[in-house]
Coordinates of C-alpha atoms in Angstrom, one line a residue:
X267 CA 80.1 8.9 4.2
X268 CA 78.5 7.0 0.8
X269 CA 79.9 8.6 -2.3
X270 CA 79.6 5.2 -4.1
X271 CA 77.1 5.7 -6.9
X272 CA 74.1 2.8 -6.5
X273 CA 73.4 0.9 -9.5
X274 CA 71.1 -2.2 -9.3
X275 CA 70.0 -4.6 -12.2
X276 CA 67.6 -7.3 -12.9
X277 CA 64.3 -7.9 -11.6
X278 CA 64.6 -9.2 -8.1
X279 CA 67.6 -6.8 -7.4
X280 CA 65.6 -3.6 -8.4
X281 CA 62.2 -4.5 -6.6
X282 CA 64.2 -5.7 -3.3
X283 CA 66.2 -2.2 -3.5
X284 CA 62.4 -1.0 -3.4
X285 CA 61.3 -2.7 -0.9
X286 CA 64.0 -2.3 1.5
X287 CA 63.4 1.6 0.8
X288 CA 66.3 2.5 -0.6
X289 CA 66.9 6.1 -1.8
X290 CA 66.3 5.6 -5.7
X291 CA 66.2 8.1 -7.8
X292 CA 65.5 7.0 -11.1
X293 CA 64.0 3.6 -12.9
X294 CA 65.2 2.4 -16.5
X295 CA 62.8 0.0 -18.0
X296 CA 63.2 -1.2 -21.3
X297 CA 60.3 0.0 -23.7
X298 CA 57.3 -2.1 -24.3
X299 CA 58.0 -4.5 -21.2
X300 CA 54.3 -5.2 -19.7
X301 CA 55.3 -8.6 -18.1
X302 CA 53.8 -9.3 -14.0
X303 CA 57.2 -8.2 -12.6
X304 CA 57.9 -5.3 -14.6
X305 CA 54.6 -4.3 -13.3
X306 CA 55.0 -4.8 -10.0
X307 CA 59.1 -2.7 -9.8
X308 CA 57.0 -0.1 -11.9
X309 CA 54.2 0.2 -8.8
X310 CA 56.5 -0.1 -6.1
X311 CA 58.6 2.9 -8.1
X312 CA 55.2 5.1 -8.1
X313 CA 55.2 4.8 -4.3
X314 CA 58.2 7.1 -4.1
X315 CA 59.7 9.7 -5.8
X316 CA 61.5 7.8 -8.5
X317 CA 61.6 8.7 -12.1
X318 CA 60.5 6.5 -14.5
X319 CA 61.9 6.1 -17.5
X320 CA 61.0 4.0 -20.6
X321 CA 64.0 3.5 -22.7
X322 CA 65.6 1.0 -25.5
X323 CA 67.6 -1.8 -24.8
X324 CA 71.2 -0.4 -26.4
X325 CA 70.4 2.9 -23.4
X326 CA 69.7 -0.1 -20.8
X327 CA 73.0 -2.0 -21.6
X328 CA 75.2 1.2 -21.2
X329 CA 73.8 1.9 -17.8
X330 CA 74.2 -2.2 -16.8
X331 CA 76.8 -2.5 -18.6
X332 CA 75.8 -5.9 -19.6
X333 CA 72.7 -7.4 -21.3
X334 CA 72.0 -9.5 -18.6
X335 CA 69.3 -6.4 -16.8
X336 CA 66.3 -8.5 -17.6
X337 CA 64.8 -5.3 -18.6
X338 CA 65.1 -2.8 -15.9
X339 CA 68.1 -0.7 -13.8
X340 CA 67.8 1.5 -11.3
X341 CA 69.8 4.6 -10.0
X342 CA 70.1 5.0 -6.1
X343 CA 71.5 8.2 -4.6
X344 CA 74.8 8.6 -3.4
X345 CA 73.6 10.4 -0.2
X346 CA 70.5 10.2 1.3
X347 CA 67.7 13.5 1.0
X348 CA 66.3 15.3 3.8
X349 CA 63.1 16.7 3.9
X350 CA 62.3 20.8 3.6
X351 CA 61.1 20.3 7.2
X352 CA 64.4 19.2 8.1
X353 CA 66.1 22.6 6.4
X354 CA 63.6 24.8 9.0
X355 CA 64.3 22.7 11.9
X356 CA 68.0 23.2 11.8
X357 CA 67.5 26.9 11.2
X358 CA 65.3 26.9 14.6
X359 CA 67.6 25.0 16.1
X360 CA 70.5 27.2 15.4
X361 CA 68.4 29.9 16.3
X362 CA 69.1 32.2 12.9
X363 CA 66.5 33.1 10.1
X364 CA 65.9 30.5 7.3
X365 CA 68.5 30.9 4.8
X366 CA 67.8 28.4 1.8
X367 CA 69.4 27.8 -1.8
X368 CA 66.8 27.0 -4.1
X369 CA 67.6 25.9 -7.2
X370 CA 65.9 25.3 -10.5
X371 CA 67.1 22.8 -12.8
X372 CA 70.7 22.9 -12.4
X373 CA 72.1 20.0 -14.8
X374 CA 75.4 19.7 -14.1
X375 CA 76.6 17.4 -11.1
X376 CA 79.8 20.0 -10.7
X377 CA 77.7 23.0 -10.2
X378 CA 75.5 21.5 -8.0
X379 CA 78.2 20.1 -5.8
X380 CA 80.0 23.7 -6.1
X381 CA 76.5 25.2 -4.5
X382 CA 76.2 22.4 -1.8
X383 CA 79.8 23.8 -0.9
X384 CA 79.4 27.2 -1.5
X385 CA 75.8 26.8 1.0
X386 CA 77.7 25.7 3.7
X387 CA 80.6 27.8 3.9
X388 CA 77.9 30.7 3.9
X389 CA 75.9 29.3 6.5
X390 CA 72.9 28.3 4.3
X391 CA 70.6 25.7 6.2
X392 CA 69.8 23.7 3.3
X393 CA 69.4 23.4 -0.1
X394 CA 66.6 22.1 -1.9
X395 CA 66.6 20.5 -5.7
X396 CA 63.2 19.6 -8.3
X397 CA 62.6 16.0 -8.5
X398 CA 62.8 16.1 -12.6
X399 CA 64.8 18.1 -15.0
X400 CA 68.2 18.5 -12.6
X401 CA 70.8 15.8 -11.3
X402 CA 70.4 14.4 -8.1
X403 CA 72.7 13.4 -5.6
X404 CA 75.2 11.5 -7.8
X405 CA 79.1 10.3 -6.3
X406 CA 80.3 13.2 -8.8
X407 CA 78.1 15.5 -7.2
X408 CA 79.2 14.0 -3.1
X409 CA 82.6 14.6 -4.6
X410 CA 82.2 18.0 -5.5
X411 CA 81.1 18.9 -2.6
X412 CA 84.1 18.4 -0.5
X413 CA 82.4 16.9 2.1
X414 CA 79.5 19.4 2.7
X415 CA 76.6 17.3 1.4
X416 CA 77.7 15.5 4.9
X417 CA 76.5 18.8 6.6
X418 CA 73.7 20.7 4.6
X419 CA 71.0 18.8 4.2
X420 CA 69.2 18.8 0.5
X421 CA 65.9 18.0 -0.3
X422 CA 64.2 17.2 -2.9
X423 CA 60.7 18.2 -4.6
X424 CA 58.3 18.1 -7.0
X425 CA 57.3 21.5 -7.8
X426 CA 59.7 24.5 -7.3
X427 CA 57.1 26.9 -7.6
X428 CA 54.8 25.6 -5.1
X429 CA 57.4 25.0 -2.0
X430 CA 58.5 28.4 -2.6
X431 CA 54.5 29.5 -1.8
X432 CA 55.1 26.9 1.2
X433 CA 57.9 28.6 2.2
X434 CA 56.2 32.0 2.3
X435 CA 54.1 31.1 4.6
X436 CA 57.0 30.1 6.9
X437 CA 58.1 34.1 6.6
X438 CA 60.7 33.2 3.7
X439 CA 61.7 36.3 1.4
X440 CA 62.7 34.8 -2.1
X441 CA 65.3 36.5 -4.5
X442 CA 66.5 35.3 -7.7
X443 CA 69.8 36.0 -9.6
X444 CA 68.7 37.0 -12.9
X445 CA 70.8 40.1 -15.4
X446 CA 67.3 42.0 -15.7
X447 CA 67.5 43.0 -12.1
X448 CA 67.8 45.3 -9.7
X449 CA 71.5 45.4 -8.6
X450 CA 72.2 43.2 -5.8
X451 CA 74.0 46.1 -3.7
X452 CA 70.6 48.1 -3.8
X453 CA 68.1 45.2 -2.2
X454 CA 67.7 44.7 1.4
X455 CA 68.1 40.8 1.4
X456 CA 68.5 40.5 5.9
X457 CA 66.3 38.0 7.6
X458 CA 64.6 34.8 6.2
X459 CA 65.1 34.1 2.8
X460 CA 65.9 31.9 -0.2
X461 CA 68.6 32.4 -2.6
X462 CA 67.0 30.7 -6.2
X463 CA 69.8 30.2 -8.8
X464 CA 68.2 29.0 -12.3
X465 CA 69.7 26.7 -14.7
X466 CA 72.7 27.0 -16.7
X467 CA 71.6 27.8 -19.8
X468 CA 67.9 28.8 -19.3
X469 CA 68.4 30.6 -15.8
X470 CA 64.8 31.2 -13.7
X471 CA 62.0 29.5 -14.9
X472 CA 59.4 32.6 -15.5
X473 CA 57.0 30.9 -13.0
X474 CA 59.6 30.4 -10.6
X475 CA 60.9 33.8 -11.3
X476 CA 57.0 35.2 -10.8
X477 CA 57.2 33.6 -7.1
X478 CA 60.5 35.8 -6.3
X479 CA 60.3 39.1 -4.2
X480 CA 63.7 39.9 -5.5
X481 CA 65.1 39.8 -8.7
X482 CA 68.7 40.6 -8.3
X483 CA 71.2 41.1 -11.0
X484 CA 75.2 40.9 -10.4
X485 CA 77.0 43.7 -11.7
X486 CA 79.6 42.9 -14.1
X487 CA 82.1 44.7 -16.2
X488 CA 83.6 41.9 -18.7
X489 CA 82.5 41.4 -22.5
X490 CA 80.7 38.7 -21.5
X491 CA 77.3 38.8 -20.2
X492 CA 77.0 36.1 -17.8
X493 CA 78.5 33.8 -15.0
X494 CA 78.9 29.7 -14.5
X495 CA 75.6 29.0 -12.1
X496 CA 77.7 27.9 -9.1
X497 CA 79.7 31.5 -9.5
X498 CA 76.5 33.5 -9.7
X499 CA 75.5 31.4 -6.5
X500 CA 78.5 32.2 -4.6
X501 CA 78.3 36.2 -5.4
X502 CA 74.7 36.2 -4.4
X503 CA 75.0 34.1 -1.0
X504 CA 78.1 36.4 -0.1
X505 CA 76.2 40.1 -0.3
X506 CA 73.4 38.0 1.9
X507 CA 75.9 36.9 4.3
X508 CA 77.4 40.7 3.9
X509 CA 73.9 42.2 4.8
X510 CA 73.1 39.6 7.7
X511 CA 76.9 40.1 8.9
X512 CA 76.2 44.5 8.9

């Protein structure tokens, strides 16, 4: 169980965390370095699915902490990623249909630990995460978890939009939780599908929300017109649960 939070700085540090393929998910260089090292981290970063970032120095010392970074920091994981592959297998080898949180920028290392929990208490096979725009795998997000992230694997991947097509052709059904929707109680969501909870402030993406079968709304009677992302996540994964259960 690794909830530590993986920082390396300085050159050799960084490009040995490379090379020994370590999970990293994102690269802080400082701005305007061109230099034959620099160069070299940056390409061995390109060969995975790192983030790259070009920032000034004052950015570079808070994440080092120190000046001493010769230039570049790196972010590894807390936990390893699986692969969507790895999501299906389990489901086959559990014998159930494909049940899989998607989710679409979610920001906040607290929700997404929340959803990793909520997943596995609703028997969700896996969740699966974008590459850019969302947190990763942080300790806070381990944390948060409770100790499912030890149990539903999460992948990560480039474009939302595009697995979700993948995942169609696996005989996935995709629903989204979005106000402007049919009320959950009135869709059939039984068999294979994915549950895709948008961000917190933005919700869906409209091309992720174009990919959707299902747009599902969550009825609500309060003078406020919408719930945290983790909440929405845990009402929605419920009535599926409900419907496979009936």
């Amino acid at each position: 169980m690794r909830y530590k939070e993986l920082t390396f700085e300085g050159r050799n540090a960084v490009l040995e965390a490379f090379r020994s393929g370590k999970t990293i998910d994102k690269l802080f260089v400082l701005d305007g370095s061109t230099d034959g090292p620099i160069k070299t981290i940056i390409r061995e970063a390109k060969k995975t699915d790192c983030i790259i970032n070009f920032v000034d120095k004052e950015r570079l010392d808070r994440l080092a902490g120190t000046s001493r970074h010769q230039g570049v920091v790196a972010i590894g994981a807390a936990y390893d990623y699986a692969e969507v592959e790895d999501i299906l297998n389990l489901a086959r080898e559990k014998g159930e249909d494909p049940f899989i949180f998607i989710l679409d920028e979610i920001e906040d290392p607290h929700n997404l630990g929340a959803i990793i929990r909520t997943a596995n208490q609703a028997g969700a096979h896996g969740v699966i995460i974008p590459k850019r725009r969302a947190v990763g795998l942080t300790a806070t997000v381990a944390k948060t978890s409770a100790g499912a992230i030890n149990y539903t694997p999460v992948a990560k991947v480039t474009n939302i939009s595009k697995t979700i097509e993948e995942l169609k052709k696996e005989g996935l059904w995709f629903v989204c939780a979005d106000m402007g929707g049919e009320t959950m109680y009135n869709l059939n969501l039984k068999g294979p599908i994915g549950l895709v909870i948008g961000n917190e402030g933005n919700g869906v993406s409209r091309l992720v929300k174009e990919k959707c079968d299902f747009v599902a709304s969550i009825p609500m009677k309060g003078d406020i017109d919408s719930l945290n992302a983790s909440v929405a996540a845990g009402v929605l994964a419920y009535e599926i649960v409900r419907q496979r259960m009936a």
